[in-house]
Short mmCIF file of C-alpha atoms and ligand atoms in Angstrom, two decimals:
data_model
loop_
_atom_site.label_atom_id
_atom_site.label_comp_id
_atom_site.label_asym_id
_atom_site.label_seq_id
_atom_site.Cartn_x
_atom_site.Cartn_y
_atom_site.Cartn_z
CA MET A 1 11.62 -22.33 -46.01
CA ILE A 2 8.37 -21.93 -44.12
CA LEU A 3 7.08 -25.36 -45.15
CA THR A 4 8.86 -27.26 -42.42
CA GLN A 5 6.41 -30.15 -42.03
CA CYS A 6 5.80 -33.38 -43.92
CA ALA A 7 3.00 -32.68 -46.42
CA VAL A 8 1.23 -35.89 -45.37
CA CYS A 9 1.69 -36.55 -41.66
CA ALA A 10 2.81 -33.05 -40.54
CA THR A 11 5.93 -34.36 -38.81
CA GLU A 12 8.20 -31.40 -38.05
CA LEU A 13 11.18 -31.54 -40.40
CA GLY A 14 13.00 -28.38 -39.43
CA LEU A 15 14.99 -26.97 -42.31
CA THR A 16 16.91 -30.01 -43.45
CA LEU A 17 15.32 -33.33 -42.51
CA GLY A 18 13.22 -35.60 -44.72
CA LYS A 19 12.82 -36.01 -48.47
CA LYS A 20 11.72 -33.68 -51.24
CA CYS A 21 9.76 -34.47 -54.38
CA GLY A 22 12.42 -34.30 -57.09
CA ARG A 23 10.15 -32.32 -59.38
CA CYS A 24 8.23 -29.87 -57.21
CA SER A 25 10.19 -29.85 -53.89
CA THR A 26 7.16 -30.81 -51.74
CA ARG A 27 8.62 -32.13 -48.49
CA TYR A 28 8.00 -35.45 -46.74
CA CYS A 29 9.32 -37.20 -43.65
CA GLY A 30 10.23 -40.23 -45.77
CA ALA A 31 9.48 -42.47 -48.72
CA ALA A 32 6.29 -43.95 -47.19
CA CYS A 33 4.55 -40.57 -46.92
CA GLN A 34 5.77 -39.57 -50.36
CA VAL A 35 4.31 -42.70 -51.95
CA GLN A 36 1.04 -42.26 -50.09
CA HIS A 37 0.80 -38.64 -51.21
CA TRP A 38 1.29 -39.68 -54.82
CA LYS A 39 -1.27 -42.49 -54.68
CA GLU A 40 -3.93 -41.11 -52.37
CA GLY A 41 -3.15 -37.43 -51.76
CA GLY A 42 -3.57 -36.33 -55.38
CA HIS A 43 0.10 -35.45 -55.79
CA ASP A 44 0.16 -37.20 -59.19
CA THR A 45 -1.98 -34.38 -60.60
CA LEU A 46 -0.76 -31.57 -58.31
CA CYS A 47 2.96 -32.15 -58.88
CA LYS A 48 3.04 -30.57 -62.34
CA LYS A 49 0.98 -27.62 -61.17
CA ILE A 50 3.26 -27.02 -58.19
CA LYS A 51 6.38 -27.27 -60.34
CA LYS A 52 4.90 -24.86 -62.84
CA ALA A 53 4.11 -22.35 -60.07
CA GLY A 54 7.77 -22.37 -59.07
CA GLY A 55 7.98 -25.13 -56.47
CA ALA A 56 6.30 -26.00 -53.19
CA GLU A 57 7.13 -22.77 -51.32
CA GLN A 58 5.91 -20.52 -54.12
CA TYR A 59 2.80 -22.63 -54.70
CA ASN A 60 1.97 -22.55 -51.00
CA ALA A 61 2.50 -18.77 -50.85
CA ASN A 62 0.20 -18.25 -53.85
CA GLU A 63 -2.53 -20.45 -52.37
CA LYS A 64 -2.32 -18.86 -48.94
CA TYR A 65 -2.35 -15.43 -50.51
CA SER A 66 -5.60 -16.12 -52.39
CA GLU A 67 -7.22 -17.50 -49.24
CA ALA A 68 -6.06 -14.52 -47.16
CA VAL A 69 -7.37 -12.01 -49.74
CA ALA A 70 -10.78 -13.71 -49.76
CA VAL A 71 -10.89 -13.64 -45.95
CA ALA A 72 -9.88 -9.97 -45.83
CA ALA A 73 -12.39 -8.87 -48.51
CA GLU A 74 -15.15 -10.81 -46.76
CA ALA A 75 -14.31 -9.27 -43.38
CA CYS A 76 -14.35 -5.77 -44.93
CA ALA A 77 -17.49 -6.32 -47.05
CA ASP A 78 -19.82 -4.14 -44.94
CA ASP A 79 -17.34 -1.31 -44.67
CA THR A 80 -16.45 -1.32 -48.38
CA LYS A 81 -19.98 -1.61 -49.81
CA GLY A 82 -20.55 0.80 -52.72
CA GLN A 83 -16.92 2.02 -52.68
CA THR A 84 -14.15 1.86 -55.26
CA CYS A 85 -10.40 1.20 -55.16
CA TYR A 86 -8.37 4.40 -54.89
CA ILE A 87 -5.67 2.82 -57.03
CA CYS A 88 -7.54 1.18 -59.95
CA THR A 89 -10.86 3.07 -59.41
CA GLN A 90 -12.91 -0.13 -59.77
CA ALA A 91 -15.12 -1.91 -57.22
CA LEU A 92 -14.18 -5.41 -58.40
CA HIS A 93 -10.59 -6.05 -59.43
CA TRP A 94 -10.50 -6.36 -63.23
CA LYS A 95 -8.43 -9.51 -63.21
CA THR A 96 -8.79 -11.31 -59.90
CA LYS A 97 -12.40 -10.23 -59.21
CA GLU A 98 -11.46 -9.73 -55.57
CA GLY A 99 -13.41 -7.34 -53.34
CA LEU A 100 -12.15 -4.25 -51.53
CA VAL A 101 -10.46 -3.95 -48.15
CA ARG A 102 -9.61 -1.23 -45.68
CA GLY A 103 -7.54 -1.94 -42.60
CA CYS A 104 -5.71 1.23 -41.58
CA ALA A 105 -6.77 4.52 -40.00
CA CYS A 106 -8.42 5.97 -43.13
CA ARG A 107 -11.96 7.23 -42.52
CA GLY A 108 -14.90 8.37 -44.63
CA THR A 109 -14.52 7.42 -48.27
CA ALA A 110 -10.70 7.31 -48.17
CA GLY A 111 -8.42 4.32 -48.28
CA PHE A 112 -10.51 1.59 -49.95
CA ALA A 113 -8.36 -0.65 -52.13
CA HIS A 114 -7.74 -4.13 -53.47
CA VAL A 115 -5.01 -6.10 -51.74
CA SER A 116 -3.67 -6.86 -55.24
CA CYS A 117 -3.45 -3.15 -56.06
CA LEU A 118 -1.72 -2.31 -52.76
CA ALA A 119 0.71 -5.17 -53.34
CA GLU A 120 1.40 -4.17 -56.93
CA GLN A 121 2.14 -0.64 -55.80
CA ALA A 122 4.55 -1.77 -53.09
CA LYS A 123 6.25 -4.18 -55.46
CA ILE A 124 6.81 -1.55 -58.16
CA LEU A 125 8.02 1.12 -55.74
CA PHE A 126 10.52 -1.21 -54.12
CA ALA A 127 11.71 -2.65 -57.44
CA GLU A 128 12.40 0.86 -58.68
CA ALA A 129 14.45 1.62 -55.56
CA GLU A 130 16.41 -1.61 -56.01
CA GLU A 131 17.08 -0.98 -59.72
CA ASN A 132 18.34 2.50 -59.10
CA ASN A 133 20.32 1.55 -56.02
CA LEU A 134 18.60 4.24 -53.98
CA ASP A 135 19.90 4.80 -50.46
CA ASP A 136 18.71 2.92 -47.37
CA LYS A 137 16.35 5.64 -46.25
CA VAL A 138 14.43 5.57 -49.54
CA MET A 139 14.56 1.76 -49.61
CA ASN A 140 12.95 1.64 -46.17
CA GLU A 141 10.30 4.18 -47.12
CA ARG A 142 9.43 2.16 -50.19
CA TRP A 143 9.43 -1.11 -48.27
CA ALA A 144 7.05 0.42 -45.71
CA ARG A 145 4.29 0.26 -48.36
CA TRP A 146 4.06 -3.45 -47.50
CA HIS A 147 2.70 -2.61 -44.05
CA THR A 148 1.78 1.08 -43.92
CA CYS A 149 -0.99 2.97 -45.71
CA SER A 150 0.36 5.72 -47.98
CA LEU A 151 -2.71 7.91 -47.31
CA CYS A 152 -3.06 7.92 -43.52
CA GLU A 153 0.53 6.78 -42.82
CA GLN A 154 -0.77 4.26 -40.26
CA ASP A 155 0.00 0.55 -40.20
CA TYR A 156 -2.46 -1.92 -41.64
CA HIS A 157 -3.77 -4.42 -39.14
CA GLY A 158 -5.67 -7.68 -38.75
CA VAL A 159 -6.73 -9.71 -41.78
CA VAL A 160 -5.76 -6.91 -44.20
CA LEU A 161 -2.17 -6.87 -42.95
CA CYS A 162 -2.17 -10.65 -43.05
CA ALA A 163 -3.27 -10.73 -46.73
CA LEU A 164 -0.73 -8.08 -47.65
CA SER A 165 2.02 -9.97 -45.85
CA TRP A 166 1.22 -13.09 -47.89
CA ALA A 167 1.40 -10.89 -50.99
CA CYS A 168 4.82 -9.73 -49.85
CA TRP A 169 6.09 -13.25 -49.17
CA LYS A 170 4.69 -14.49 -52.49
CA THR A 171 6.58 -11.69 -54.26
CA TYR A 172 10.03 -12.43 -52.81
CA VAL A 173 9.97 -16.12 -51.82
CA GLY A 174 11.58 -17.15 -55.10
CA ARG A 175 14.73 -15.13 -54.45
CA ALA A 176 18.00 -16.49 -53.09
CA GLU A 177 18.07 -17.31 -49.41
CA ARG A 178 20.51 -14.53 -48.60
CA ASP A 179 18.49 -11.91 -50.45
CA GLN A 180 17.60 -9.02 -48.17
CA ALA A 181 14.07 -8.48 -49.48
CA ARG A 182 13.29 -12.16 -49.05
CA GLY A 183 14.40 -11.98 -45.42
CA MET A 184 12.35 -8.83 -44.79
CA ALA A 185 9.35 -10.50 -46.46
CA MET A 186 9.63 -13.33 -43.96
CA THR A 187 9.51 -10.82 -41.12
CA GLU A 188 6.46 -9.16 -42.72
CA LEU A 189 4.73 -12.52 -42.96
CA GLY A 190 5.40 -13.27 -39.29
CA ALA A 191 3.93 -9.90 -38.30
CA GLY A 192 0.92 -10.31 -40.62
CA LEU A 193 0.09 -13.73 -39.18
CA ASP A 194 0.43 -12.26 -35.66
CA SER A 195 -1.96 -9.49 -36.49
CA ALA A 196 -4.63 -11.95 -37.66
CA ASP A 197 -4.03 -14.16 -34.58
CA HIS A 198 -2.64 -17.07 -36.59
CA ASP A 199 -0.18 -17.78 -33.81
CA ALA A 200 0.77 -21.33 -34.78
CA ASP A 201 1.56 -20.28 -38.36
CA ALA A 202 3.42 -17.22 -37.11
CA LEU A 203 5.50 -19.50 -34.91
CA SER A 204 6.70 -21.70 -37.77
CA VAL A 205 7.56 -18.66 -39.90
CA LYS A 206 9.46 -16.99 -37.06
CA GLU A 207 11.28 -20.18 -36.09
CA ALA A 208 12.33 -20.65 -39.70
CA ARG A 209 13.51 -17.04 -39.89
CA PHE A 210 15.48 -17.32 -36.66
CA SER A 211 17.28 -20.53 -37.55
CA MET A 212 17.95 -19.28 -41.07
CA LEU A 213 19.63 -16.13 -39.76
CA ARG A 214 21.76 -18.17 -37.39
CA ARG A 215 22.74 -20.59 -40.13
CA LEU A 216 23.69 -17.77 -42.50
CA GLY A 217 25.73 -16.08 -39.77
CA ALA A 218 23.63 -12.90 -39.97
CA PRO A 219 24.61 -9.82 -37.93
CA GLU A 220 23.80 -10.25 -34.24
CA GLU A 221 21.35 -7.33 -34.23
CA ASN A 222 19.17 -9.03 -36.86
CA VAL A 223 19.26 -12.33 -34.99
CA LEU A 224 18.17 -10.55 -31.80
CA VAL A 225 15.20 -8.92 -33.53
CA ALA A 226 14.10 -12.29 -34.93
CA GLN A 227 14.54 -13.89 -31.52
CA SER A 228 12.52 -11.24 -29.80
CA ASN A 229 9.72 -11.64 -32.40
CA LEU A 230 9.77 -15.34 -31.68
CA ALA A 231 9.50 -14.72 -27.93
CA SER A 232 6.32 -12.68 -28.44
CA THR A 233 4.69 -15.54 -30.34
CA TYR A 234 5.61 -18.01 -27.59
CA ARG A 235 3.86 -15.61 -25.24
CA SER A 236 0.72 -15.47 -27.43
CA LEU A 237 0.68 -19.26 -27.48
CA GLY A 238 0.91 -19.35 -23.68
CA ARG A 239 4.35 -20.98 -23.83
CA LEU A 240 5.77 -18.77 -21.09
CA GLU A 241 8.81 -20.94 -20.28
CA ASP A 242 9.91 -20.85 -23.94
CA CYS A 243 9.19 -17.13 -24.04
CA LEU A 244 11.32 -16.59 -20.95
CA ARG A 245 14.22 -18.61 -22.35
CA MET A 246 14.17 -16.53 -25.55
CA GLN A 247 13.85 -13.25 -23.69
CA GLY A 248 16.76 -14.20 -21.44
CA ASP A 249 18.91 -14.81 -24.52
CA VAL A 250 17.75 -11.57 -26.12
CA TYR A 251 18.48 -9.56 -22.99
CA SER A 252 22.00 -10.93 -22.56
CA GLY A 253 22.54 -10.46 -26.31
CA THR A 254 21.53 -6.79 -26.36
CA LEU A 255 23.42 -6.17 -23.12
CA LYS A 256 26.58 -7.51 -24.73
CA LEU A 257 25.99 -5.78 -28.06
CA TYR A 258 24.78 -2.34 -26.95
CA GLY A 259 25.66 -2.05 -23.25
CA GLU A 260 23.40 -1.45 -20.24
CA GLU A 261 22.49 2.13 -21.10
CA HIS A 262 20.98 1.45 -24.54
CA GLY A 263 17.21 1.83 -24.89
CA ASP A 264 16.85 -1.64 -26.47
CA THR A 265 18.68 -3.26 -23.56
CA LEU A 266 16.29 -1.61 -21.10
CA VAL A 267 13.24 -2.66 -23.14
CA ASP A 268 14.52 -6.24 -23.25
CA ALA A 269 15.31 -6.24 -19.52
CA ASN A 270 11.75 -5.08 -18.80
CA ASN A 271 10.24 -7.75 -21.09
CA TYR A 272 12.32 -10.43 -19.42
CA ALA A 273 11.37 -9.23 -15.94
CA ILE A 274 7.66 -9.15 -16.81
CA THR A 275 7.76 -12.81 -17.84
CA LEU A 276 9.76 -13.70 -14.70
CA SER A 277 6.98 -12.10 -12.66
CA GLU A 278 4.29 -13.93 -14.63
CA LEU A 279 6.04 -17.18 -13.80
CA GLU A 280 6.09 -16.02 -10.15
CA ARG A 281 9.88 -15.87 -10.15
CA TYR A 282 9.66 -12.59 -8.27
CA ALA A 283 13.08 -12.72 -6.60
CA GLU A 284 14.80 -12.75 -10.01
CA ALA A 285 12.46 -10.09 -11.37
CA LYS A 286 13.11 -7.79 -8.42
CA SER A 287 16.85 -8.23 -8.59
CA LEU A 288 16.83 -7.44 -12.31
CA TYR A 289 14.78 -4.31 -11.67
CA ARG A 290 17.07 -3.18 -8.85
CA LYS A 291 19.92 -3.36 -11.34
CA THR A 292 18.20 -1.75 -14.33
CA ILE A 293 15.82 0.87 -12.88
CA PRO A 294 18.65 3.15 -11.69
CA VAL A 295 20.06 3.01 -15.24
CA ALA A 296 16.67 3.84 -16.78
CA ARG A 297 16.20 6.77 -14.37
CA ARG A 298 19.61 8.12 -15.25
CA VAL A 299 19.57 7.53 -19.01
CA LEU A 300 15.91 7.92 -19.96
CA GLY A 301 14.83 10.18 -17.11
CA GLU A 302 12.29 9.93 -14.30
CA SER A 303 9.29 10.68 -16.49
CA HIS A 304 10.01 8.39 -19.45
CA ASP A 305 7.26 5.87 -20.16
CA LEU A 306 9.69 2.94 -19.90
CA THR A 307 11.12 4.13 -16.58
CA LEU A 308 7.58 4.46 -15.23
CA LYS A 309 6.63 1.02 -16.55
CA MET A 310 9.70 -0.59 -15.00
CA MET A 311 8.96 1.01 -11.63
CA MET A 312 5.32 0.01 -11.89
CA ASN A 313 6.30 -3.61 -12.56
CA TYR A 314 8.89 -3.51 -9.78
CA GLY A 315 6.19 -2.30 -7.39
CA GLY A 316 3.97 -5.13 -8.64
CA ALA A 317 6.65 -7.78 -8.08
CA LEU A 318 7.21 -6.44 -4.55
CA TYR A 319 3.64 -6.91 -3.36
CA LEU A 320 2.62 -9.90 -5.49
CA ASP A 321 5.40 -12.10 -4.12
CA ARG A 322 3.80 -14.47 -1.63
CA GLY A 323 6.86 -14.17 0.60
CA ALA A 324 6.63 -10.36 0.68
CA THR A 325 7.62 -8.85 4.04
CA LEU A 326 5.90 -5.85 5.55
CA GLU A 327 8.88 -3.84 4.43
CA ASP A 328 8.42 -5.10 0.83
CA LEU A 329 4.79 -4.01 0.87
CA ARG A 330 5.71 -0.57 2.16
CA LYS A 331 8.41 -0.31 -0.47
CA ALA A 332 5.83 -1.25 -3.13
CA MET A 333 3.58 1.54 -1.88
CA THR A 334 6.27 4.20 -1.84
CA THR A 335 7.51 3.15 -5.30
CA LEU A 336 4.03 3.36 -6.81
CA GLU A 337 3.10 6.54 -4.93
CA GLU A 338 6.26 8.14 -6.20
CA ILE A 339 5.49 7.53 -9.89
CA ASP A 340 1.72 8.03 -9.83
CA PRO A 341 1.73 11.87 -10.04
CA THR A 342 4.51 11.83 -12.68
CA ALA A 343 2.55 9.42 -14.89
CA ARG A 344 -0.59 11.55 -14.53
CA ARG A 345 1.26 14.71 -15.43
CA VAL A 346 3.34 13.33 -18.30
CA LEU A 347 1.20 10.58 -19.85
CA GLY A 348 -2.29 11.62 -18.74
CA GLY A 349 -4.91 9.75 -16.76
CA ALA A 350 -6.14 7.62 -19.67
CA HIS A 351 -2.70 6.22 -20.59
CA PRO A 352 -2.32 2.45 -20.04
CA THR A 353 0.76 2.97 -17.85
CA THR A 354 -1.10 5.44 -15.61
CA LYS A 355 -4.04 3.04 -15.41
CA GLY A 356 -1.68 0.18 -14.57
CA ILE A 357 -0.07 2.18 -11.78
CA GLU A 358 -3.52 3.00 -10.41
CA VAL A 359 -4.52 -0.68 -10.28
CA ASN A 360 -1.21 -1.72 -8.73
CA LEU A 361 -1.46 1.04 -6.16
CA ARG A 362 -4.94 -0.04 -5.15
CA ASP A 363 -3.91 -3.70 -4.83
CA ALA A 364 -0.67 -2.89 -3.00
CA ARG A 365 -2.61 -0.72 -0.56
CA ALA A 366 -5.07 -3.55 0.05
CA ALA A 367 -2.23 -6.04 0.59
CA LEU A 368 -0.51 -3.66 2.99
CA ARG A 369 -3.70 -2.99 4.92
CA ALA A 370 -4.40 -6.72 5.23
CA ARG A 371 -0.88 -7.32 6.51
CA GLU A 372 -0.90 -4.41 8.92
CA GLY A 373 -4.22 -5.69 10.17
CA ASP A 374 -2.39 -8.91 11.06
CA VAL A 375 0.52 -7.13 12.64
CA GLU A 376 -1.11 -4.32 14.60
CA PRO A 377 -2.93 -6.47 17.21
CA LEU A 378 0.26 -8.49 17.64
CA ARG A 379 2.30 -5.37 18.23
CA ALA A 380 -0.28 -4.10 20.68
CA ALA A 381 -0.09 -7.38 22.55
CA VAL A 382 3.69 -7.29 22.66
CA GLU A 383 3.67 -3.72 23.87
CA ALA A 384 1.12 -4.57 26.57
CA MET A 385 3.38 -7.34 27.84
CA ALA A 386 6.40 -5.14 28.20
CA PRO A 387 5.27 -1.72 29.35
CA GLY A 388 7.78 1.04 29.51
CA ASP A 389 10.36 -0.74 27.38
CA ALA A 390 9.82 1.38 24.28
ZN1 ZN B 401 5.20 -37.95 -43.12
ZN1 ZN B 402 5.97 -33.22 -56.73
ZN1 ZN B 403 -7.77 -1.83 -57.25
ZN1 ZN B 404 -5.04 4.58 -44.58
#
């Protein structure tokens, strides 16, 4: 499902194109690549091994998992020196011989563990919840062990999250396509790859997840989440046009599903407008903000972080637009001046939104001063020509 390229020439196959090895399910664009792989790519010896592991997807997951664990342990080596795993109490894992990691908010001597031990724990906890048909709340709490530390309750990040997400995918990849845990594991993997900046890999996982959900006719809310995850990877890859297209779909989807007053709709509107601004499509960004800011003020309130962010970005779009009129620049100033004290009071001076407002305010002021500098002498000249008219 995430192996969507020919194993030899890397041609993109999507979910259905090409040929599969009849024994191990390795995928190829056609017979030529398959033959070459067998003769020169070592598939004659690998095929049995892959089949034994459970097929190409499982084999790939296992391999990637081992690589990711080695990378994570290596990256954590300095931090974990002389420590032991809080789960198995050993320094080296008894079976895999892997080193320790720590990638959460644990400090001091807390939180050192083997990725294998963390994964085993998550697997057992979730299996128990599944067996006993525990309710959704418990299921979600158990599932959270795949991405959140049980000691500090903070999310894992970077290469540690990435290794754990491969562990998760490796655990559930063999299940049926419609299986819920398998789907969630795919989302975990996308997030893990994001966190370790493997954007290209994250993209193929998220694209596969998105088209799978559509094909299976999944509930719209799940499709929208997958689509919005995909948009963020397009952004990381600098593919802003693709990002914008996705965000546009997500925004109209949430608008239809939840209505204009829902928090998700407002978040999606803001994301869409930010990308419009980045692509210098300020007119569209401003018109979207004029429509959605009044809703945010009414529903979320004047001092909500999102309301403040939307107004900050609206102010930005007003003065950044090359075609901005003097009136636009003044409007940018008043908008930003209006929210500045609120952000300081509610979020504090060090908050990113407050900082952003500060920067925008400074730049808008400079733009306004430059423009007024152009206009003032002109006005003076006009007034001098027609004395007494005013
Ligand atoms: Zn090929
Ligand atoms: Zn094969
Ligand atoms: Zn351990
Ligand atoms: Zn922790």
